[in-house]
C-alpha positions as a printed NumPy array, in Angstrom:
array([[-24.94 ,  -6.457, -42.614],
       [-26.955,  -9.049, -44.513],
       [-26.242,  -9.136, -48.239],
       [-29.876,  -9.58 , -49.225],
       [-33.005,  -7.544, -48.353],
       [-35.283,  -9.209, -45.843],
       [-37.964, -11.378, -47.395],
       [-40.92 , -12.885, -45.594],
       [-43.173, -15.922, -45.938],
       [-46.75 , -15.817, -44.656],
       [-48.278, -19.285, -44.217],
       [-52.062, -19.694, -44.003],
       [-53.221, -22.445, -41.616],
       [-56.681, -23.94 , -41.184],
       [-58.329, -27.048, -39.729],
       [-57.713, -30.095, -41.92 ],
       [-54.511, -28.706, -43.463],
       [-51.934, -31.226, -44.71 ],
       [-49.   , -31.008, -42.297],
       [-46.314, -31.8  , -44.896],
       [-47.663, -29.078, -47.183],
       [-46.796, -26.699, -44.358],
       [-43.582, -28.117, -42.932],
       [-41.933, -29.148, -46.216],
       [-41.772, -25.657, -47.789],
       [-41.173, -24.018, -44.385],
       [-38.085, -26.202, -43.812],
       [-36.757, -25.109, -47.208],
       [-37.286, -21.397, -46.545],
       [-35.925, -21.683, -43.002],
       [-32.741, -23.298, -44.342],
       [-31.538, -19.997, -45.804],
       [-30.917, -18.678, -42.283],
       [-28.026, -21.127, -41.811],
       [-25.804, -19.241, -44.262],
       [-23.424, -16.543, -42.976],
       [-24.177, -13.14 , -44.431],
       [-27.677, -14.188, -45.501],
       [-30.612, -12.98 , -43.504],
       [-33.201, -15.73 , -43.647],
       [-36.845, -15.358, -44.482],
       [-39.119, -14.015, -41.786],
       [-41.638, -16.864, -41.528],
       [-45.006, -16.245, -39.934],
       [-48.002, -18.582, -39.633],
       [-51.569, -17.321, -39.259],
       [-55.001, -18.891, -38.912],
       [-58.578, -17.626, -38.722],
       [-58.891, -16.006, -35.318],
       [-55.329, -17.083, -34.464],
       [-56.725, -20.362, -33.128],
       [-54.718, -23.617, -33.052],
       [-55.484, -25.846, -36.045],
       [-55.676, -29.611, -36.284],
       [-54.051, -31.132, -39.354],
       [-55.644, -33.948, -41.315],
       [-53.186, -36.372, -39.673],
       [-54.192, -35.291, -36.164],
       [-51.291, -32.974, -35.333],
       [-52.051, -29.62 , -33.729],
       [-50.285, -26.513, -35.034],
       [-50.083, -23.3  , -33.051],
       [-50.023, -20.252, -35.361],
       [-48.07 , -17.088, -34.663],
       [-51.152, -14.921, -34.894],
       [-54.557, -14.272, -36.453],
       [-55.243, -14.167, -40.182],
       [-57.299, -11.061, -39.65 ],
       [-55.054,  -8.041, -39.888],
       [-52.195,  -9.885, -41.595],
       [-50.883,  -7.648, -44.375],
       [-48.647,  -9.152, -47.093],
       [-46.252,  -6.297, -47.796],
       [-43.357,  -5.981, -50.288],
       [-41.073,  -8.983, -50.419],
       [-43.755, -11.329, -49.075],
       [-44.515, -14.814, -50.339],
       [-47.959, -16.011, -49.255],
       [-48.072, -19.804, -48.934],
       [-51.435, -21.606, -49.077],
       [-51.01 , -25.303, -48.173],
       [-53.464, -28.   , -49.165],
       [-55.714, -30.114, -47.013],
       [-58.859, -32.179, -46.972],
       [-61.228, -30.838, -49.599],
       [-64.905, -31.512, -49.052],
       [-66.36 , -28.931, -51.409],
       [-66.578, -26.156, -48.841],
       [-64.08 , -23.598, -47.614],
       [-63.553, -21.583, -44.481],
       [-65.085, -18.239, -45.609],
       [-62.548, -16.237, -43.618],
       [-59.773, -17.766, -45.732],
       [-61.39 , -17.065, -49.083],
       [-62.464, -13.567, -48.006],
       [-58.889, -12.775, -46.936],
       [-57.482, -14.124, -50.202],
       [-59.917, -12.047, -52.261],
       [-58.942,  -8.93 , -50.324],
       [-55.17 ,  -9.52 , -50.135],
       [-54.276, -12.13 , -52.745],
       [-53.023,  -9.658, -55.338],
       [-50.697,  -7.831, -52.925],
       [-47.801, -10.23 , -52.228],
       [-44.763, -10.54 , -54.459],
       [-45.606, -14.239, -54.84 ],
       [-48.736, -16.251, -54.169],
       [-47.93 , -19.944, -53.765],
       [-50.299, -22.893, -53.363],
       [-49.298, -26.44 , -52.501],
       [-51.488, -29.387, -53.501],
       [-55.222, -28.634, -53.014],
       [-54.35 , -25.167, -51.76 ],
       [-54.831, -24.296, -55.452],
       [-58.565, -24.891, -54.963],
       [-58.617, -22.147, -52.349],
       [-56.987, -19.767, -54.816],
       [-59.463, -20.821, -57.51 ],
       [-62.41 , -20.285, -55.154],
       [-61.119, -16.777, -54.452],
       [-60.919, -16.06 , -58.199],
       [-57.141, -15.666, -58.144],
       [-56.512, -18.331, -60.792],
       [-58.992, -17.05 , -63.375],
       [-57.26 , -17.013, -66.738],
       [-54.079, -18.51 , -65.288],
       [-52.299, -21.812, -65.761],
       [-52.347, -23.933, -62.598],
       [-51.934, -27.443, -61.273],
       [-52.815, -29.37 , -58.119],
       [-52.688, -32.884, -56.752],
       [-53.469, -35.333, -59.57 ],
       [-56.612, -36.449, -57.75 ],
       [-58.011, -32.884, -57.639],
       [-57.181, -31.586, -61.116],
       [-60.318, -32.92 , -62.804],
       [-62.489, -31.441, -60.066],
       [-60.706, -28.088, -60.306],
       [-61.225, -28.026, -64.075],
       [-64.904, -28.849, -63.633],
       [-65.646, -26.458, -60.764],
       [-63.494, -23.57 , -62.027],
       [-63.698, -23.506, -65.834],
       [-61.837, -20.191, -66.043],
       [-58.683, -21.855, -64.685],
       [-56.327, -23.381, -67.266],
       [-55.67 , -26.635, -65.396],
       [-52.484, -28.541, -66.279],
       [-52.721, -31.915, -64.504],
       [-49.277, -33.344, -65.33 ],
       [-46.546, -30.909, -64.117],
       [-45.322, -31.029, -60.526],
       [-45.558, -27.248, -60.394],
       [-46.626, -24.353, -62.609],
       [-45.576, -20.693, -62.533],
       [-47.875, -18.083, -64.1  ],
       [-46.877, -14.536, -63.288],
       [-46.662, -13.993, -59.547],
       [-48.797, -17.108, -58.868],
       [-47.28 , -20.577, -58.441],
       [-49.173, -23.82 , -57.824],
       [-47.791, -27.288, -57.165],
       [-48.867, -30.902, -57.005],
       [-49.064, -32.943, -53.835],
       [-46.818, -32.837, -50.77 ],
       [-43.208, -33.294, -51.988],
       [-43.849, -31.102, -55.043],
       [-44.231, -28.224, -52.584],
       [-40.605, -28.804, -51.574],
       [-39.548, -28.714, -55.238],
       [-41.361, -25.431, -55.715],
       [-39.92 , -23.917, -52.525],
       [-36.405, -24.891, -53.642],
       [-37.04 , -23.196, -56.985],
       [-38.11 , -20.015, -55.192],
       [-35.043, -20.082, -52.912],
       [-32.83 , -20.579, -55.965],
       [-34.546, -17.581, -57.565],
       [-33.92 , -15.436, -54.459],
       [-30.518, -16.644, -53.277],
       [-28.902, -18.643, -56.064],
       [-28.346, -22.261, -56.946],
       [-25.57 , -22.999, -54.446],
       [-27.711, -22.174, -51.431],
       [-30.711, -24.06 , -52.807],
       [-28.482, -27.06 , -53.497],
       [-27.092, -27.027, -49.962],
       [-30.624, -26.939, -48.521],
       [-31.663, -29.811, -50.775],
       [-28.7  , -31.872, -49.617],
       [-29.517, -31.092, -45.997],
       [-33.083, -32.314, -46.534],
       [-31.829, -35.285, -48.591],
       [-33.941, -34.389, -51.623],
       [-33.121, -33.756, -55.259],
       [-32.43 , -30.23 , -56.398],
       [-34.669, -29.804, -58.103],
       [-37.169, -31.59 , -60.26 ],
       [-38.129, -29.284, -63.115],
       [-41.645, -27.944, -62.822],
       [-42.828, -29.588, -66.015],
       [-41.742, -33.044, -64.868],
       [-44.784, -35.304, -64.724],
       [-46.432, -36.089, -61.381],
       [-46.343, -39.794, -62.234],
       [-44.079, -42.24 , -63.951],
       [-45.204, -43.289, -67.42 ],
       [-46.537, -46.606, -66.135],
       [-48.666, -44.918, -63.463],
       [-49.737, -41.95 , -65.584],
       [-51.538, -44.192, -68.066],
       [-54.386, -46.461, -67.115],
       [-53.706, -50.181, -67.139],
       [-55.382, -51.812, -70.117],
       [-58.159, -54.266, -69.355],
       [-57.406, -56.797, -72.074],
       [-54.443, -59.08 , -71.534],
       [-52.763, -58.537, -74.946],
       [-52.708, -54.772, -74.406],
       [-51.451, -55.095, -70.805],
       [-48.711, -57.387, -72.071],
       [-47.725, -54.765, -74.639],
       [-47.571, -52.082, -71.944],
       [-45.206, -54.218, -69.859],
       [-43.133, -55.046, -72.949],
       [-42.684, -51.341, -73.745],
       [-41.613, -50.593, -70.175],
       [-39.093, -53.431, -70.138],
       [-37.696, -52.854, -73.642],
       [-37.47 , -49.1  , -74.307],
       [-34.685, -49.627, -76.857],
       [-36.656, -52.068, -79.003],
       [-38.581, -51.264, -82.177],
       [-41.769, -49.779, -80.729],
       [-43.681, -48.652, -83.788],
       [-47.447, -49.076, -83.865],
       [-46.988, -51.828, -86.43 ],
       [-44.514, -53.745, -84.27 ],
       [-46.632, -53.377, -81.121],
       [-49.805, -54.347, -82.991],
       [-48.112, -57.526, -84.219],
       [-47.155, -58.361, -80.625],
       [-50.801, -57.914, -79.589],
       [-51.946, -59.889, -82.65 ],
       [-54.135, -57.016, -83.832],
       [-54.187, -54.854, -86.923],
       [-52.306, -51.534, -86.449],
       [-55.513, -49.528, -86.764],
       [-57.438, -51.715, -84.295],
       [-54.485, -51.759, -81.894],
       [-54.038, -47.972, -81.864],
       [-57.754, -47.413, -81.29 ],
       [-58.02 , -50.042, -78.541],
       [-54.82 , -48.878, -76.804],
       [-56.073, -45.3  , -76.616],
       [-59.531, -46.379, -75.45 ],
       [-58.17 , -48.524, -72.611],
       [-55.152, -46.493, -71.448],
       [-56.234, -42.92 , -72.143],
       [-53.16 , -42.188, -74.278],
       [-51.796, -43.076, -77.701],
       [-49.15 , -45.782, -78.21 ],
       [-46.692, -43.155, -79.453],
       [-47.11 , -40.929, -76.423],
       [-46.821, -43.868, -74.045],
       [-43.611, -45.009, -75.731],
       [-42.198, -41.477, -75.522],
       [-42.948, -41.269, -71.789],
       [-41.327, -44.627, -71.102],
       [-38.219, -43.76 , -73.094],
       [-37.756, -40.345, -71.487],
       [-38.281, -41.869, -68.046],
       [-35.72 , -44.6  , -68.717],
       [-33.241, -42.029, -70.005],
       [-33.784, -39.903, -66.9  ],
       [-32.929, -42.827, -64.636],
       [-29.766, -43.597, -66.595],
       [-28.691, -39.952, -66.45 ],
       [-29.354, -39.828, -62.707],
       [-27.836, -43.156, -61.696],
       [-25.083, -44.02 , -64.21 ],
       [-22.077, -42.456, -65.908],
       [-22.997, -43.792, -69.348],
       [-22.444, -41.364, -72.203],
       [-25.305, -39.485, -73.863],
       [-24.877, -41.414, -77.13 ],
       [-24.972, -44.751, -75.3  ],
       [-28.098, -43.711, -73.371],
       [-29.765, -42.548, -76.568],
       [-29.241, -45.966, -78.162],
       [-30.359, -47.826, -75.019],
       [-33.615, -45.85 , -74.944],
       [-34.477, -46.276, -78.608],
       [-33.592, -42.791, -79.824],
       [-30.664, -43.81 , -81.988],
       [-28.87 , -40.477, -81.881],
       [-28.034, -37.946, -79.153],
       [-29.898, -35.275, -81.116],
       [-33.128, -37.31 , -81.066],
       [-32.738, -37.782, -77.295],
       [-32.057, -34.076, -76.884],
       [-35.227, -33.118, -78.783],
       [-37.321, -35.471, -76.639],
       [-35.84 , -34.073, -73.406],
       [-36.333, -30.454, -74.378],
       [-39.918, -31.193, -75.428],
       [-40.788, -33.167, -72.276],
       [-38.608, -31.661, -69.532],
       [-37.677, -28.28 , -70.947],
       [-33.916, -28.918, -70.796],
       [-31.323, -31.012, -72.661],
       [-29.924, -34.271, -71.241],
       [-26.553, -32.774, -70.307],
       [-28.189, -30.057, -68.22 ],
       [-30.508, -32.616, -66.601],
       [-27.518, -34.752, -65.602],
       [-25.709, -31.705, -64.207],
       [-28.691, -30.953, -61.968],
       [-29.788, -34.417, -60.923],
       [-26.997, -36.883, -61.621],
       [-25.355, -38.711, -58.745],
       [-21.982, -37.254, -57.662],
       [-19.026, -38.887, -59.417]])
């Protein structure tokens, strides 16, 4: 007898869907079936009319059946993958979501699949994210959605949304861990050769990519200096002197050209550098704190909890390389 009640995953397919948004999470859910004594998820794919769909990369997917008549019962996770967004939606998809979207145990969107949920009104009043390139459009087109553009995934009640492609794998691993425990999720992650698991509030981009590149050479030089010297003195005054500007002029120009403040940019770079050291080295927490400009382990801990929602020791336990 299986030790867990049967759970199911219902995957919505449509023309133009992103193939990795489908196959990535499905591979994670399917991995549970490899474990003795664990009955895997019942995975079913559906499309409007049950017709084959062509992905945005040209692959053809054959669904198990038609969307019409599919009923998400107890224990069901409905998965809505992303795809090419041109400002219009297949009405049969949005109609089905409006009629059935509140019934599953979990409603999960990957990448621009969040736009389908927003169009169906299922994200009104909820926190949500999507691919970085779609977040501004989602905020503009659906003002009742509380868009959070930075996290790789967001949970709000029974609804979960994630950023692009690989973030869907992170979210699926989190759901498997929730259902079956960390050991099984970790084994699946190892099988797929991915990390278990990036925390949902981890940024979609590295600090260098998240901020715009400054147009003026002195400010670009300062950005590169920060990235290469996270343990240096990186006060506004010190950075302004490097750019040969007054602190007030520097702070204003930096924000205008990069879209973020010098302090926030420094914090991102330092946390990112500390993450890499925790993942790839065996250096002690105190040594890492000094190398990243925090001075003390407690200062590093506060920055990690604020940015990643967990202390450095826990982060290393989850993501550090095996000894």
